[in-house]
Short mmCIF file of C-alpha atoms in Angstrom, two decimals:
data_model
loop_
_atom_site.label_atom_id
_atom_site.label_comp_id
_atom_site.label_asym_id
_atom_site.label_seq_id
_atom_site.Cartn_x
_atom_site.Cartn_y
_atom_site.Cartn_z
CA MET A 1 62.91 -80.21 47.30
CA ASN A 2 60.00 -77.91 46.42
CA LYS A 3 56.61 -78.71 44.94
CA THR A 4 55.91 -77.20 41.48
CA ILE A 5 52.66 -76.65 39.67
CA ILE A 6 51.80 -75.81 36.04
CA ILE A 7 50.05 -72.53 35.27
CA ASN A 8 48.72 -70.98 32.07
CA ILE A 9 49.15 -67.25 31.52
CA ASN A 10 47.22 -66.22 28.40
CA GLY A 11 48.06 -69.43 26.55
CA ILE A 12 51.68 -69.73 27.73
CA VAL A 13 52.50 -72.65 30.08
CA PHE A 14 54.97 -72.16 32.94
CA HIS A 15 56.33 -74.42 35.69
CA ILE A 16 56.27 -72.50 38.96
CA GLU A 17 56.96 -73.38 42.57
CA GLU A 18 53.95 -73.42 44.89
CA ASP A 19 55.20 -70.55 47.07
CA ALA A 20 55.95 -68.45 44.03
CA TYR A 21 52.49 -69.21 42.65
CA GLU A 22 50.83 -67.92 45.81
CA VAL A 23 52.78 -64.66 45.57
CA LEU A 24 51.86 -64.24 41.88
CA LYS A 25 48.22 -65.12 42.53
CA ASN A 26 47.88 -62.56 45.32
CA TYR A 27 49.54 -59.92 43.11
CA MET A 28 47.16 -60.52 40.19
CA THR A 29 44.20 -60.50 42.56
CA ASP A 30 45.22 -57.05 43.81
CA VAL A 31 45.69 -55.84 40.22
CA LYS A 32 42.25 -57.07 39.11
CA ARG A 33 40.62 -55.56 42.19
CA HIS A 34 42.32 -52.20 41.54
CA PHE A 35 41.24 -52.02 37.90
CA MET A 36 37.80 -53.46 38.54
CA LYS A 37 36.18 -50.03 38.25
CA SER A 38 37.97 -49.11 35.03
CA ALA A 39 36.07 -48.87 31.78
CA ASP A 40 37.83 -51.87 30.30
CA SER A 41 39.41 -53.70 33.22
CA LEU A 42 39.58 -57.01 31.35
CA GLU A 43 41.74 -55.51 28.56
CA ILE A 44 44.08 -53.84 31.03
CA THR A 45 44.58 -56.96 33.16
CA THR A 46 45.06 -59.07 30.03
CA ASP A 47 47.79 -56.71 28.81
CA ILE A 48 49.45 -56.85 32.24
CA GLU A 49 49.34 -60.67 32.22
CA ASN A 50 50.86 -60.70 28.73
CA ARG A 51 53.67 -58.45 29.90
CA ILE A 52 54.29 -60.68 32.95
CA ALA A 53 54.42 -63.72 30.65
CA GLU A 54 56.99 -61.98 28.42
CA MET A 55 59.11 -61.08 31.44
CA PHE A 56 58.97 -64.71 32.70
CA ASN A 57 60.09 -65.98 29.29
CA GLU A 58 62.98 -63.49 29.20
CA LEU A 59 64.00 -64.41 32.74
CA LEU A 60 63.96 -68.21 32.06
CA ALA A 61 65.93 -67.76 28.83
CA ARG A 62 68.47 -65.48 30.49
CA GLU A 63 69.13 -67.82 33.45
CA ASN A 64 68.69 -71.01 31.39
CA LYS A 65 66.22 -72.67 33.74
CA GLN A 66 62.71 -74.18 33.49
CA VAL A 67 60.99 -73.39 36.81
CA ILE A 68 59.94 -70.02 38.16
CA ILE A 69 60.82 -69.50 41.79
CA GLU A 70 59.60 -66.97 44.34
CA GLN A 71 62.64 -64.74 43.75
CA ASP A 72 61.72 -64.50 40.08
CA VAL A 73 58.15 -63.49 40.89
CA ASN A 74 59.35 -60.80 43.29
CA GLU A 75 61.73 -59.47 40.64
CA VAL A 76 58.90 -59.18 38.08
CA ILE A 77 56.61 -57.54 40.62
CA GLY A 78 59.38 -55.09 41.47
CA GLN A 79 59.64 -54.07 37.82
CA MET A 80 55.88 -53.87 37.31
CA GLY A 81 55.27 -52.08 40.61
CA THR A 82 52.96 -53.08 43.43
CA VAL A 83 49.38 -51.93 43.62
CA ALA A 84 50.02 -50.28 46.99
CA ASP A 85 52.87 -48.21 45.60
CA PHE A 86 50.83 -47.32 42.55
CA GLU A 87 47.84 -46.16 44.63
CA ARG A 88 50.13 -44.14 46.90
CA SER A 89 51.76 -42.38 43.94
CA GLU A 90 48.33 -41.53 42.58
CA GLN A 91 47.38 -39.91 45.88
CA ASP A 92 50.64 -37.96 46.20
CA THR A 93 50.62 -36.47 42.69
CA GLU A 94 48.68 -36.72 39.53
CA PRO A 95 51.18 -36.51 36.66
CA SER A 96 49.88 -35.56 33.29
CA PHE A 97 49.95 -37.99 30.39
CA THR A 98 52.44 -35.84 28.57
CA ASP A 99 54.96 -36.14 31.41
CA THR A 100 54.50 -39.89 31.61
CA TYR A 101 54.59 -40.40 27.85
CA TYR A 102 57.56 -38.32 26.86
CA ASN A 103 59.75 -38.27 29.97
CA THR A 104 59.78 -41.89 31.06
CA GLY A 105 63.37 -42.59 30.13
CA ALA A 106 62.36 -46.13 29.05
CA THR A 107 64.17 -47.79 26.16
CA ARG A 108 62.26 -47.57 22.89
CA ARG A 109 61.86 -50.54 20.55
CA LEU A 110 61.35 -50.41 16.81
CA PHE A 111 57.87 -51.51 15.65
CA ARG A 112 55.58 -50.63 12.78
CA ASP A 113 52.82 -48.36 14.07
CA PRO A 114 49.39 -49.74 13.12
CA ASP A 115 47.52 -46.78 14.59
CA ASN A 116 49.26 -43.95 12.71
CA HIS A 117 50.04 -45.36 9.30
CA LEU A 118 49.55 -44.43 5.67
CA VAL A 119 50.74 -47.73 4.16
CA ALA A 120 52.29 -50.13 6.67
CA GLY A 121 53.30 -47.86 9.56
CA VAL A 122 57.05 -47.99 8.82
CA CYS A 123 57.56 -44.23 8.83
CA ALA A 124 55.45 -43.74 11.95
CA GLY A 125 57.33 -46.55 13.71
CA ILE A 126 60.72 -45.02 12.88
CA ALA A 127 59.45 -41.61 14.02
CA ASN A 128 58.30 -43.11 17.34
CA TYR A 129 61.70 -44.75 17.80
CA PHE A 130 63.57 -41.46 17.30
CA ASP A 131 60.80 -39.39 18.98
CA ILE A 132 60.28 -37.04 16.02
CA ASN A 133 57.34 -36.03 13.85
CA PRO A 134 56.48 -38.77 11.30
CA VAL A 135 56.11 -36.18 8.53
CA TRP A 136 59.90 -35.74 8.36
CA ILE A 137 60.44 -39.47 7.81
CA ARG A 138 57.74 -39.53 5.16
CA LEU A 139 59.25 -36.55 3.36
CA ALA A 140 62.65 -38.27 3.46
CA PHE A 141 61.20 -41.41 1.88
CA ALA A 142 59.44 -39.25 -0.72
CA LEU A 143 62.75 -37.61 -1.63
CA PHE A 144 64.36 -41.05 -1.98
CA VAL A 145 61.55 -42.09 -4.31
CA LEU A 146 62.02 -38.97 -6.45
CA ALA A 147 65.80 -39.51 -6.45
CA GLY A 148 65.51 -42.80 -8.34
CA GLY A 149 63.06 -45.15 -6.66
CA ALA A 150 65.41 -46.28 -3.89
CA GLY A 151 62.85 -45.24 -1.29
CA VAL A 152 60.33 -47.84 -2.50
CA ILE A 153 62.81 -50.72 -2.18
CA LEU A 154 63.97 -49.49 1.24
CA TYR A 155 60.36 -49.17 2.45
CA ILE A 156 59.51 -52.73 1.34
CA ILE A 157 62.60 -54.12 3.09
CA LEU A 158 61.75 -52.31 6.32
CA TRP A 159 58.12 -53.46 5.99
CA ILE A 160 59.35 -57.08 5.98
CA VAL A 161 62.02 -56.70 8.67
CA ILE A 162 60.30 -54.48 11.28
CA PRO A 163 57.60 -56.29 13.32
CA LYS A 164 54.16 -54.81 13.79
CA ALA A 165 53.11 -53.48 17.22
CA VAL A 166 50.22 -55.88 17.97
CA THR A 167 49.79 -55.78 21.73
CA ARG A 168 49.51 -52.83 24.04
CA ALA A 169 52.94 -53.74 25.44
CA ASP A 170 54.39 -53.49 21.92
CA ARG A 171 52.85 -50.07 21.41
CA MET A 172 54.13 -48.91 24.79
CA ALA A 173 57.66 -50.17 24.02
CA MET A 174 57.46 -48.46 20.63
CA LYS A 175 56.69 -45.11 22.26
CA GLY A 176 59.13 -45.52 25.15
CA GLU A 177 56.50 -45.88 27.89
CA LYS A 178 57.33 -47.80 31.04
CA GLN A 179 55.59 -51.17 31.01
CA ASN A 180 54.42 -51.21 34.60
CA LEU A 181 51.04 -50.74 36.26
CA GLU A 182 51.19 -46.98 35.93
CA GLY A 183 52.29 -47.20 32.33
CA PHE A 184 49.49 -49.56 31.33
CA LYS A 185 46.88 -47.41 33.02
CA ARG A 186 48.23 -44.19 31.46
CA ASN A 187 48.33 -45.81 28.05
CA PHE A 188 44.78 -46.98 28.38
CA GLU A 189 43.60 -43.56 29.55
CA GLN A 190 45.37 -41.95 26.63
CA GLU A 191 43.72 -44.39 24.27
CA MET A 192 40.30 -43.65 25.72
CA ALA A 193 40.99 -39.90 25.49
CA GLY A 194 41.93 -40.36 21.84
CA MET A 195 38.70 -42.23 21.19
CA LYS A 196 36.71 -39.40 22.77
CA GLN A 197 38.59 -36.89 20.70
CA ASN A 198 37.86 -38.89 17.55
CA LEU A 199 34.18 -38.96 18.43
CA SER A 200 34.13 -35.22 19.07
CA ASN A 201 35.83 -34.66 15.70
CA PHE A 202 33.56 -37.03 13.85
CA HIS A 203 31.64 -34.19 12.26
CA ASP A 204 34.92 -32.90 10.84
CA GLU A 205 35.62 -36.32 9.32
CA ALA A 206 32.16 -36.36 7.82
CA ARG A 207 32.66 -33.09 5.98
CA PRO A 208 32.70 -33.01 2.17
CA PHE A 209 35.84 -34.05 0.32
CA VAL A 210 36.54 -30.47 -0.77
CA TYR A 211 36.98 -29.35 2.83
CA LYS A 212 39.14 -32.35 3.63
CA ALA A 213 41.33 -31.64 0.62
CA ARG A 214 41.60 -28.01 1.68
CA ASP A 215 42.67 -28.97 5.21
CA PHE A 216 45.12 -31.54 3.89
CA ALA A 217 46.65 -28.99 1.55
CA GLY A 218 46.96 -26.53 4.40
CA ASP A 219 48.66 -29.09 6.67
CA PHE A 220 50.94 -30.21 3.86
CA GLY A 221 51.83 -26.59 3.15
CA ASP A 222 52.66 -26.01 6.80
CA HIS A 223 54.88 -29.09 6.96
CA LEU A 224 56.50 -28.22 3.66
CA GLY A 225 57.13 -24.70 4.91
CA ASN A 226 58.73 -26.03 8.09
CA PHE A 227 60.87 -28.36 6.01
CA ALA A 228 61.87 -25.52 3.67
CA ARG A 229 62.75 -23.27 6.60
CA GLY A 230 64.84 -26.01 8.19
CA THR A 231 66.60 -26.69 4.88
CA ALA A 232 67.21 -22.98 4.34
CA LYS A 233 68.71 -22.65 7.82
CA PHE A 234 71.01 -25.59 7.11
CA PHE A 235 72.23 -24.14 3.82
CA LEU A 236 72.67 -20.71 5.37
CA LYS A 237 74.82 -22.22 8.09
CA PHE A 238 76.76 -24.20 5.49
CA ILE A 239 77.38 -21.06 3.44
CA GLY A 240 78.32 -19.22 6.63
CA VAL A 241 80.93 -21.88 7.45
CA LEU A 242 82.38 -21.53 3.94
CA ILE A 243 82.53 -17.74 4.34
CA LEU A 244 84.16 -18.19 7.73
CA ILE A 245 86.85 -20.53 6.36
CA THR A 246 87.51 -18.19 3.42
CA CYS A 247 87.84 -15.12 5.63
CA VAL A 248 90.17 -16.91 8.04
CA GLY A 249 92.30 -18.03 5.09
CA PHE A 250 92.55 -14.46 3.79
CA LEU A 251 93.40 -13.22 7.27
CA VAL A 252 96.28 -15.68 7.56
CA PHE A 253 97.47 -14.77 4.05
CA PHE A 254 97.48 -11.02 4.70
CA ILE A 255 99.19 -11.38 8.06
CA VAL A 256 101.92 -13.58 6.56
CA ALA A 257 102.34 -11.10 3.69
CA TYR A 258 102.61 -8.19 6.13
CA ILE A 259 105.25 -9.92 8.26
CA THR A 260 107.21 -10.92 5.16
CA LEU A 261 107.11 -7.40 3.73
CA LEU A 262 108.36 -5.88 6.98
CA SER A 263 111.14 -8.42 7.46
CA VAL A 264 112.26 -9.19 3.88
CA GLY A 265 111.05 -6.18 1.95
CA HIS A 266 109.15 -8.03 -0.77
CA PHE A 267 106.53 -10.76 -1.11
CA GLU A 268 106.56 -13.13 -4.08
CA PRO A 269 102.79 -13.11 -4.83
CA PHE A 270 103.03 -9.29 -5.07
CA HIS A 271 106.19 -9.24 -7.19
CA ASP A 272 104.89 -6.46 -9.46
CA LEU A 273 104.87 -3.87 -6.69
CA PRO A 274 107.61 -1.17 -6.98
CA TYR A 275 109.19 -1.97 -3.63
CA THR A 276 112.19 0.34 -4.14
CA LEU A 277 109.88 3.23 -4.90
CA LEU A 278 107.68 2.39 -1.90
CA ALA A 279 110.77 2.49 0.30
CA HIS A 280 110.98 6.24 -0.35
CA HIS A 281 107.32 6.73 0.60
CA HIS A 282 107.30 5.17 4.07
CA ALA A 283 106.76 1.59 2.90
CA ASN A 284 106.08 0.21 6.39
CA LEU A 285 103.31 2.75 6.90
CA VAL A 286 101.78 1.90 3.52
CA PHE A 287 101.90 -1.83 4.29
CA THR A 288 100.33 -1.28 7.70
CA ALA A 289 97.53 0.82 6.21
CA ALA A 290 96.88 -1.81 3.54
CA LEU A 291 96.77 -4.54 6.21
CA LEU A 292 94.23 -2.63 8.32
CA MET A 293 92.10 -1.94 5.25
CA ALA A 294 91.89 -5.70 4.54
CA VAL A 295 91.86 -7.17 8.06
CA ILE A 296 89.20 -5.00 9.75
CA PRO A 297 86.39 -5.90 7.27
CA LEU A 298 87.41 -9.56 7.36
CA LEU A 299 87.32 -9.61 11.17
CA SER A 300 83.90 -7.94 11.10
CA ILE A 301 82.60 -10.61 8.70
CA VAL A 302 84.03 -13.39 10.91
CA LEU A 303 82.33 -11.98 14.02
CA LEU A 304 79.02 -11.54 12.20
CA VAL A 305 79.14 -15.12 10.89
CA PHE A 306 79.94 -16.43 14.39
CA LYS A 307 77.00 -14.45 15.76
CA GLY A 308 74.67 -15.72 13.05
CA ILE A 309 75.68 -19.39 13.13
CA PHE A 310 76.72 -20.08 16.71
CA ASN A 311 75.05 -17.10 18.41
CA VAL A 312 78.33 -16.22 20.11
CA GLY A 313 80.52 -13.16 19.92
CA THR A 314 79.39 -9.58 19.62
CA ILE A 315 80.83 -6.15 18.94
CA SER A 316 80.09 -3.34 21.35
CA ARG A 317 79.22 0.09 20.06
CA SER A 318 82.50 1.60 21.28
CA SER A 319 84.59 -1.21 19.75
CA GLY A 320 82.76 -0.92 16.45
CA THR A 321 83.21 2.84 16.36
CA THR A 322 86.92 2.53 17.14
CA ALA A 323 87.41 -0.08 14.42
CA LEU A 324 85.55 2.12 11.92
CA VAL A 325 87.70 5.15 12.74
CA ILE A 326 90.91 3.10 12.40
CA TRP A 327 89.71 1.68 9.09
CA LEU A 328 88.87 5.12 7.70
CA CYS A 329 92.25 6.47 8.83
CA ALA A 330 93.99 3.52 7.15
CA ILE A 331 92.10 4.25 3.92
CA GLY A 332 93.12 7.90 4.14
CA VAL A 333 96.80 7.08 4.69
CA PHE A 334 96.81 4.53 1.88
CA ILE A 335 95.13 6.90 -0.58
CA TYR A 336 97.48 9.73 0.36
CA TYR A 337 100.61 7.71 -0.35
CA ALA A 338 99.07 5.99 -3.38
CA VAL A 339 98.37 9.39 -4.93
CA GLY A 340 101.91 10.48 -4.06
CA ILE A 341 103.35 7.42 -5.79
CA ALA A 342 101.07 7.86 -8.82
CA THR A 343 102.29 11.43 -9.35
CA GLU A 344 105.81 10.04 -9.80
CA PHE A 345 104.56 8.48 -13.07
CA ARG A 346 102.42 11.36 -14.33
CA SER A 347 104.73 12.45 -17.22
CA SER A 348 106.98 10.47 -19.54
CA ALA A 349 110.03 11.33 -21.64
CA SER A 350 112.57 9.48 -23.75
CA TYR A 351 115.69 10.11 -25.79
CA SER A 352 117.92 7.98 -28.01
CA GLU A 353 121.60 7.63 -28.85
CA THR A 354 123.19 6.04 -31.90
CA ILE A 355 126.47 4.19 -31.53
CA THR A 356 128.49 3.39 -34.66
CA LEU A 357 130.01 -0.07 -34.39
CA LYS A 358 133.27 -1.29 -35.85
CA PRO A 359 132.76 -3.53 -38.89
CA ALA A 360 133.61 -7.15 -38.11
CA LYS A 361 135.92 -9.35 -40.10
CA ASP A 362 134.09 -11.45 -42.71
CA ASN A 363 130.94 -9.53 -41.72
CA ILE A 364 130.22 -12.02 -38.87
CA TYR A 365 129.03 -10.76 -35.50
CA TYR A 366 128.76 -12.72 -32.23
CA LEU A 367 126.05 -11.63 -29.81
CA LYS A 368 126.51 -12.61 -26.16
CA LEU A 369 125.13 -11.68 -22.77
CA ASN A 370 127.51 -9.72 -20.54
CA ASP A 371 127.92 -11.50 -17.20
CA LEU A 372 130.18 -8.93 -15.54
CA LYS A 373 128.92 -6.94 -12.58
CA TYR A 374 128.84 -3.15 -13.02
CA PHE A 375 129.63 -0.97 -10.03
CA THR A 376 129.11 2.73 -9.63
CA ALA A 377 131.89 4.89 -8.24
CA GLU A 378 130.19 4.83 -4.85
CA ASP A 379 129.89 1.03 -4.93
CA SER A 380 133.52 0.67 -5.98
CA ALA A 381 134.71 2.80 -3.10
CA ARG A 382 132.40 1.09 -0.60
CA LEU A 383 133.44 -2.44 -1.65
CA ASN A 384 137.12 -1.47 -2.22
CA ILE A 385 137.09 -2.92 -5.74
CA LYS A 386 140.54 -1.46 -6.54
CA SER A 387 142.10 -3.86 -4.03
CA LEU A 388 141.14 -6.87 -6.16
CA ALA A 389 143.73 -8.51 -8.41
CA PRO A 390 143.71 -7.26 -12.03
CA ASN A 391 142.68 -10.67 -13.41
CA MET A 392 139.70 -11.07 -11.03
CA LYS A 393 136.20 -10.55 -12.40
CA ILE A 394 132.90 -10.23 -10.56
CA THR A 395 129.99 -11.83 -12.42
CA ASP A 396 126.40 -10.60 -12.33
CA ASP A 397 124.64 -13.91 -11.66
CA GLU A 398 122.10 -12.62 -9.13
CA ASP A 399 118.55 -13.76 -9.88
CA ASN A 400 116.75 -10.52 -9.06
CA ASP A 401 113.01 -10.54 -9.68
CA PHE A 402 112.92 -6.76 -9.55
CA ASP A 403 115.42 -6.57 -12.41
CA GLN A 404 113.43 -9.11 -14.37
CA TYR A 405 110.15 -7.24 -14.16
CA HIS A 406 111.24 -3.58 -13.82
CA ARG A 407 114.71 -3.13 -15.35
CA ARG A 408 113.38 -3.98 -18.79
CA VAL A 409 115.81 -4.26 -21.71
CA GLY A 410 114.68 -5.23 -25.19
CA LEU A 411 116.88 -6.01 -28.22
CA SER A 412 115.74 -6.16 -31.81
CA ILE A 413 117.90 -6.79 -34.93
CA GLU A 414 117.07 -5.02 -38.19
CA LYS A 415 118.64 -4.38 -41.60
CA SER A 416 120.77 -1.23 -41.69
CA ASP A 417 120.19 1.48 -44.29
CA VAL A 418 123.93 2.16 -44.45
CA ALA A 419 126.96 -0.08 -44.88
CA ALA A 420 128.22 0.31 -41.30
CA PRO A 421 126.56 -1.46 -38.37
CA VAL A 422 124.99 0.76 -35.72
CA LEU A 423 123.32 0.32 -32.32
CA VAL A 424 120.43 2.62 -31.47
CA GLU A 425 119.79 2.97 -27.74
CA GLN A 426 116.47 4.48 -26.69
CA PHE A 427 115.89 5.34 -23.03
CA HIS A 428 112.43 5.90 -21.56
CA ALA A 429 111.34 6.93 -18.04
CA ARG A 430 108.55 8.65 -16.13
CA GLY A 431 108.49 11.39 -13.53
CA ARG A 432 106.36 13.89 -11.68
CA TYR A 433 106.91 16.47 -14.44
CA TYR A 434 108.41 16.29 -17.92
CA ASP A 435 111.76 17.66 -16.74
CA ASP A 436 111.87 14.99 -14.01
CA ALA A 437 111.01 12.26 -16.51
CA LEU A 438 113.72 13.46 -18.92
CA ASN A 439 116.31 13.58 -16.14
CA ASN A 440 115.29 10.08 -15.04
CA SER A 441 115.73 8.78 -18.59
CA ARG A 442 119.13 10.48 -18.92
CA ASN A 443 120.25 8.98 -15.63
CA ILE A 444 119.85 5.47 -17.05
CA LYS A 445 123.21 3.77 -17.45
CA TYR A 446 123.38 0.85 -19.86
CA ILE A 447 126.58 -1.11 -20.46
CA PHE A 448 127.35 -2.31 -23.98
CA THR A 449 130.79 -3.44 -25.11
CA GLN A 450 132.31 -4.49 -28.44
CA GLN A 451 135.42 -6.64 -28.64
CA ASP A 452 136.23 -7.01 -32.33
CA SER A 453 133.31 -9.04 -33.67
CA VAL A 454 131.86 -9.89 -30.24
CA LEU A 455 128.96 -7.69 -29.07
CA LYS A 456 128.12 -8.01 -25.37
CA PHE A 457 124.82 -6.77 -23.97
CA ASP A 458 123.81 -6.38 -20.33
CA GLU A 459 120.62 -8.04 -19.20
CA ARG A 460 119.70 -5.02 -17.10
CA PHE A 461 120.43 -1.31 -16.86
CA TYR A 462 121.42 0.91 -13.93
CA ALA A 463 119.86 4.14 -12.76
CA LYS A 464 121.74 7.00 -11.15
CA ASN A 465 120.21 5.99 -7.86
CA ASP A 466 119.68 2.27 -8.08
CA GLU A 467 117.00 2.30 -5.40
CA LEU A 468 114.55 4.45 -7.34
CA TRP A 469 112.32 3.18 -10.11
CA HIS A 470 110.35 5.35 -12.51
CA ASP A 471 109.22 2.85 -15.12
CA GLU A 472 112.57 3.04 -16.89
CA GLU A 473 112.99 1.06 -20.08
CA VAL A 474 115.80 0.55 -22.57
CA SER A 475 115.07 -0.41 -26.17
CA LEU A 476 118.05 -1.52 -28.26
CA THR A 477 118.02 -1.77 -32.02
CA LEU A 478 120.99 -3.45 -33.68
CA LYS A 479 121.13 -2.51 -37.38
CA LEU A 480 123.37 -4.74 -39.50
CA PRO A 481 124.23 -4.48 -43.20
CA LEU A 482 122.79 -6.84 -45.79
CA HIS A 483 124.21 -10.39 -45.85
CA ALA A 484 125.79 -9.95 -42.42
CA LYS A 485 125.92 -13.12 -40.34
CA VAL A 486 124.98 -13.14 -36.66
CA VAL A 487 125.89 -15.92 -34.22
CA ILE A 488 123.51 -15.53 -31.27
CA ASP A 489 124.21 -17.16 -27.90
CA HIS A 490 121.27 -18.91 -26.24
CA ASN A 491 121.50 -16.73 -23.10
CA ILE A 492 120.69 -13.57 -25.02
CA ASP A 493 117.13 -14.73 -25.68
CA ARG A 494 116.33 -13.19 -22.28
CA ILE A 495 116.34 -9.76 -23.92
CA CYS A 496 115.91 -10.78 -27.56
CA GLY A 497 112.84 -12.42 -29.04
CA ILE A 498 114.77 -14.61 -31.50
CA SER A 499 114.37 -18.36 -30.91
CA ILE A 500 117.72 -20.18 -30.89
CA TYR A 501 115.92 -23.47 -30.26
CA ASP A 502 113.82 -23.34 -33.44
CA CYS A 503 116.81 -22.49 -35.61
CA ASN A 504 118.87 -25.40 -34.27
CA GLU A 505 115.96 -27.76 -34.65
CA LEU A 506 115.63 -26.63 -38.24
CA ASN A 507 119.29 -27.62 -38.82
CA LYS A 508 118.75 -30.97 -37.10
CA LEU A 509 121.01 -29.97 -34.22
CA ASP A 510 120.49 -31.04 -30.65
CA PRO A 511 119.31 -27.88 -28.81
CA ASN A 512 120.64 -29.28 -25.54
CA LYS A 513 124.20 -29.54 -26.89
CA VAL A 514 124.45 -26.57 -29.28
CA THR A 515 124.30 -23.28 -27.37
CA ASP A 516 124.16 -20.82 -30.28
CA ALA A 517 122.64 -20.42 -33.73
CA THR A 518 123.64 -18.58 -36.89
CA PHE A 519 121.35 -16.09 -38.64
CA VAL A 520 121.71 -14.07 -41.85
CA MET A 521 120.48 -10.54 -42.57
CA THR A 522 118.33 -10.58 -45.72
CA GLU A 523 116.12 -8.09 -47.48
CA GLY A 524 113.22 -9.40 -45.44
CA GLY A 525 115.08 -9.20 -42.16
CA LEU A 526 117.02 -11.63 -40.00
CA GLU A 527 116.57 -15.30 -40.96
CA CYS A 528 117.99 -18.56 -39.71
CA LYS A 529 120.97 -19.87 -41.70
CA VAL A 530 120.07 -23.37 -42.79
CA ASP A 531 122.71 -25.92 -43.74
CA THR A 532 122.59 -26.72 -47.46
CA LEU A 533 122.45 -30.44 -46.63
CA VAL A 534 119.00 -29.96 -45.14
CA SER A 535 116.45 -30.50 -47.89
CA ASP A 536 113.74 -28.02 -48.67
CA THR A 537 111.15 -30.71 -47.87
CA ILE A 538 112.43 -31.12 -44.33
CA ILE A 539 112.44 -27.35 -43.91
CA ARG A 540 108.80 -27.11 -44.91
CA LYS A 541 107.89 -29.96 -42.58
CA HIS A 542 109.47 -28.51 -39.44
CA LEU A 543 108.94 -24.79 -39.80
CA PRO A 544 105.93 -23.43 -37.84
CA ILE A 545 105.72 -20.48 -40.26
CA ASP A 546 105.31 -20.17 -44.00
CA SER A 547 108.27 -22.16 -45.34
CA SER A 548 108.07 -20.50 -48.75
CA LYS A 549 109.71 -17.43 -47.20
CA ILE A 550 112.74 -19.39 -45.95
CA LYS A 551 115.93 -18.96 -47.96
CA VAL A 552 118.64 -21.61 -47.78
CA LYS A 553 122.10 -20.10 -47.53
#
């Protein structure tokens, strides 16, 4: 059983054991004696007593008790620091205020700063909490205000929620200063130094308004310039990251394309390239040169962006020179072979042949696409075609993109000037010289067959050497006599521009079920044969062209 007494520390009543009181009393006596010679010892000791009272309240609330014991007093003194330790540290070293203020490692608390405020000290308090310049917080709030007034509402809410730093302990906690004897003394000395500085600058404050406005504008300009430079650096880094991602994407794309070209021989995104012609001009070397032309600049950009953004990576003079020489050599190789390929298309030549067709019974012709595979004599011998059974047929169902884009065949149907039907075949090709171009055009082999009234056309043509390509083209013109009927299969629209779908729709036929359409040769050309049961009104409604030109047969 211990005797307790009641004490009053700056208006706060505590129950404390007698032994603990003696320890606390001796400690405060030493503190008052130490600060007796200070300019404002009463204010310092009052702040220290307030801090001790706060620590006692926290300790009682944490341990859920009502009486302060000697152990509690020793714990508070240990946190505040003894006068003997404080005096000894002053004799050993004299740390500057800057070191004490900014490098304490104490936990900061959020308060409104009443000493450095423009309105309520919210911005200054937040800046103290994050240890940054208040001007950045104020500029951020200004931007929020300009963005729609949200900054005003946010400022008012923070004004209400954040408490004001009233006591010296609050101000020290706001700035992250240690709230011990050394901290209180340093804070007081800093405050006194600030007062002296304000007095020394009083004549500046008393200057005319024009000079104040000038200085304010200069300071604002400096802060705005710092903000603009920081923003510009951010956007430059953001743009640099975008450039870096784009360059890396292109690098991956070109490397994948290069590997695909070497392994497969073609790359779908570059389907227009004459791969068979490139094969005769050292295609692998051309692809390698093209890769180096694209990759070396991209790698240089990536390294420069890394150097600019992250300040890492560099290119030595020897490495840069080597890369430049390789790049120039790649350009030279690529240009050399590109010029060589271009000369293969310098001249053009064409010739035509006219084939007289056998008249069909009832003047009706059936146009179909030939699906049989054509083999040259060399292919027949290599594949031993003669060993196949007589009734076996090999179909040409290969979906070859090269044939689609480069073995071009076009078919048009016109009215014949004579009574007999004819097929005009025109062959076109290019070459290094005119003689080469003419030979290339004459080497084109196109397969057309007629079986009674059935006319079969190949979708592609064949060159003498199927690996070479010299912009060959076959234009077919089928000339039929007047009133001749033509039944066109839907597959032939690959080489013919006539729409089977529109004609069947005009006759109210399901295009998905009917695979051909009937046309009639008229004075105006080939026209869709419309069933007489289809009214002229329906024809005019469905035709996308001028229906007055449609003749119902």
